[in-house]
């Protein structure tokens, strides 16, 4: 069954594309729409974190030096870790098999 893409998802090219990818060939009910929208949001969070880490070089920046000279992990890493856990949980809730093919 085809589900209606929310306007907020349709308005964002990345989220809209992710929605299409997630719903293609799968059957969802209208009650799944909020969960699908949330899943698209978490994918967008990961995408943003990756873009933030990929500035100014070939390799992503994973650490920075604070004002006291301490080396700290970039906060995007913990955000991506949380987003990854949320994505896995939402995939499971929706019955999306996220195992490597």
mmCIF file of C-alpha atoms in Angstrom:
data_model
loop_
_atom_site.group_PDB
_atom_site.id
_atom_site.type_symbol
_atom_site.label_atom_id
_atom_site.label_comp_id
_atom_site.label_asym_id
_atom_site.label_seq_id
_atom_site.Cartn_x
_atom_site.Cartn_y
_atom_site.Cartn_z
ATOM 1 C CA UNK A 1 0.000 0.000 0.000
ATOM 2 C CA UNK A 2 1.333 3.396 -0.953
ATOM 3 C CA UNK A 3 1.522 5.933 1.874
ATOM 4 C CA UNK A 4 1.292 9.704 1.590
ATOM 5 C CA UNK A 5 4.590 11.530 1.954
ATOM 6 C CA UNK A 6 4.273 14.357 4.517
ATOM 7 C CA UNK A 7 4.793 17.889 3.207
ATOM 8 C CA UNK A 8 7.793 18.447 5.507
ATOM 9 C CA UNK A 9 9.513 15.388 4.023
ATOM 10 C CA UNK A 10 8.583 16.270 0.430
ATOM 11 C CA UNK A 11 9.991 19.793 0.871
ATOM 12 C CA UNK A 12 13.503 18.530 1.666
ATOM 13 C CA UNK A 13 15.323 16.867 -1.252
ATOM 14 C CA UNK A 14 17.412 14.538 0.937
ATOM 15 C CA UNK A 15 14.495 13.416 3.129
ATOM 16 C CA UNK A 16 12.205 13.044 0.117
ATOM 17 C CA UNK A 17 14.741 10.848 -1.641
ATOM 18 C CA UNK A 18 15.242 8.775 1.515
ATOM 19 C CA UNK A 19 11.448 8.376 1.850
ATOM 20 C CA UNK A 20 11.255 7.088 -1.724
ATOM 21 C CA UNK A 21 14.118 4.669 -1.068
ATOM 22 C CA UNK A 22 12.537 3.366 2.140
ATOM 23 C CA UNK A 23 9.025 2.940 0.776
ATOM 24 C CA UNK A 24 9.893 1.524 -2.656
ATOM 25 C CA UNK A 25 8.771 -2.090 -2.873
ATOM 26 C CA UNK A 26 7.515 -2.125 0.717
ATOM 27 C CA UNK A 27 4.015 -1.997 2.106
ATOM 28 C CA UNK A 28 3.256 0.433 4.925
ATOM 29 C CA UNK A 29 0.034 1.718 6.451
ATOM 30 C CA UNK A 30 -0.846 5.360 7.080
ATOM 31 C CA UNK A 31 -0.185 4.738 10.777
ATOM 32 C CA UNK A 32 3.481 4.110 9.845
ATOM 33 C CA UNK A 33 3.874 7.596 8.335
ATOM 34 C CA UNK A 34 5.103 9.347 11.522
ATOM 35 C CA UNK A 35 7.666 6.604 12.112
ATOM 36 C CA UNK A 36 8.836 6.764 8.501
ATOM 37 C CA UNK A 37 9.134 10.544 8.748
ATOM 38 C CA UNK A 38 11.198 10.197 11.918
ATOM 39 C CA UNK A 39 13.413 7.631 10.202
ATOM 40 C CA UNK A 40 14.029 10.073 7.341
ATOM 41 C CA UNK A 41 14.878 12.768 9.887
ATOM 42 C CA UNK A 42 17.489 10.582 11.599
ATOM 43 C CA UNK A 43 19.043 9.740 8.223
ATOM 44 C CA UNK A 44 19.263 13.494 7.549
ATOM 45 C CA UNK A 45 20.974 13.979 10.928
ATOM 46 C CA UNK A 46 23.636 11.435 9.977
ATOM 47 C CA UNK A 47 24.090 13.095 6.584
ATOM 48 C CA UNK A 48 24.543 16.511 8.224
ATOM 49 C CA UNK A 49 27.060 15.171 10.744
ATOM 50 C CA UNK A 50 29.078 13.551 7.978
ATOM 51 C CA UNK A 51 29.088 16.812 6.016
ATOM 52 C CA UNK A 52 30.185 18.718 9.128
ATOM 53 C CA UNK A 53 33.086 16.324 9.682
ATOM 54 C CA UNK A 54 34.223 16.391 6.050
ATOM 55 C CA UNK A 55 35.276 20.027 5.900
ATOM 56 C CA UNK A 56 38.680 21.090 4.631
ATOM 57 C CA UNK A 57 40.359 17.812 3.844
ATOM 58 C CA UNK A 58 40.332 14.336 2.421
ATOM 59 C CA UNK A 59 39.677 12.605 5.742
ATOM 60 C CA UNK A 60 36.913 13.505 8.166
ATOM 61 C CA UNK A 61 37.973 15.517 11.179
ATOM 62 C CA UNK A 62 37.314 13.382 14.267
ATOM 63 C CA UNK A 63 38.939 15.489 16.976
ATOM 64 C CA UNK A 64 39.629 19.086 17.906
ATOM 65 C CA UNK A 65 41.767 20.873 20.459
ATOM 66 C CA UNK A 66 39.852 22.931 23.029
ATOM 67 C CA UNK A 67 41.007 26.237 24.571
ATOM 68 C CA UNK A 68 42.901 24.363 27.283
ATOM 69 C CA UNK A 69 44.838 22.305 24.752
ATOM 70 C CA UNK A 70 42.920 19.078 25.370
ATOM 71 C CA UNK A 71 42.147 16.849 22.403
ATOM 72 C CA UNK A 72 38.402 16.142 22.267
ATOM 73 C CA UNK A 73 36.240 14.001 20.003
ATOM 74 C CA UNK A 74 34.046 15.956 17.623
ATOM 75 C CA UNK A 75 30.488 16.105 19.036
ATOM 76 C CA UNK A 76 29.096 14.933 15.686
ATOM 77 C CA UNK A 77 30.532 11.471 16.407
ATOM 78 C CA UNK A 78 28.294 10.927 19.433
ATOM 79 C CA UNK A 79 25.344 12.391 17.531
ATOM 80 C CA UNK A 80 25.937 9.912 14.703
ATOM 81 C CA UNK A 81 26.181 7.079 17.218
ATOM 82 C CA UNK A 82 22.800 8.049 18.675
ATOM 83 C CA UNK A 83 21.289 8.486 15.214
ATOM 84 C CA UNK A 84 22.559 5.069 14.158
ATOM 85 C CA UNK A 85 20.887 3.453 17.165
ATOM 86 C CA UNK A 86 17.639 5.308 16.429
ATOM 87 C CA UNK A 87 17.746 4.244 12.778
ATOM 88 C CA UNK A 88 18.233 0.596 13.736
ATOM 89 C CA UNK A 89 15.354 0.767 16.234
ATOM 90 C CA UNK A 90 13.007 2.453 13.756
ATOM 91 C CA UNK A 91 13.965 -0.017 11.015
ATOM 92 C CA UNK A 92 13.110 -2.857 13.389
ATOM 93 C CA UNK A 93 9.818 -1.214 14.358
ATOM 94 C CA UNK A 94 8.891 -0.842 10.689
ATOM 95 C CA UNK A 95 10.066 -4.342 9.741
ATOM 96 C CA UNK A 96 12.842 -3.024 7.490
ATOM 97 C CA UNK A 97 15.676 -5.509 7.235
ATOM 98 C CA UNK A 98 18.850 -3.471 7.623
ATOM 99 C CA UNK A 99 21.217 -6.442 7.515
ATOM 100 C CA UNK A 100 24.040 -6.222 5.017
ATOM 101 C CA UNK A 101 23.143 -8.007 1.815
#
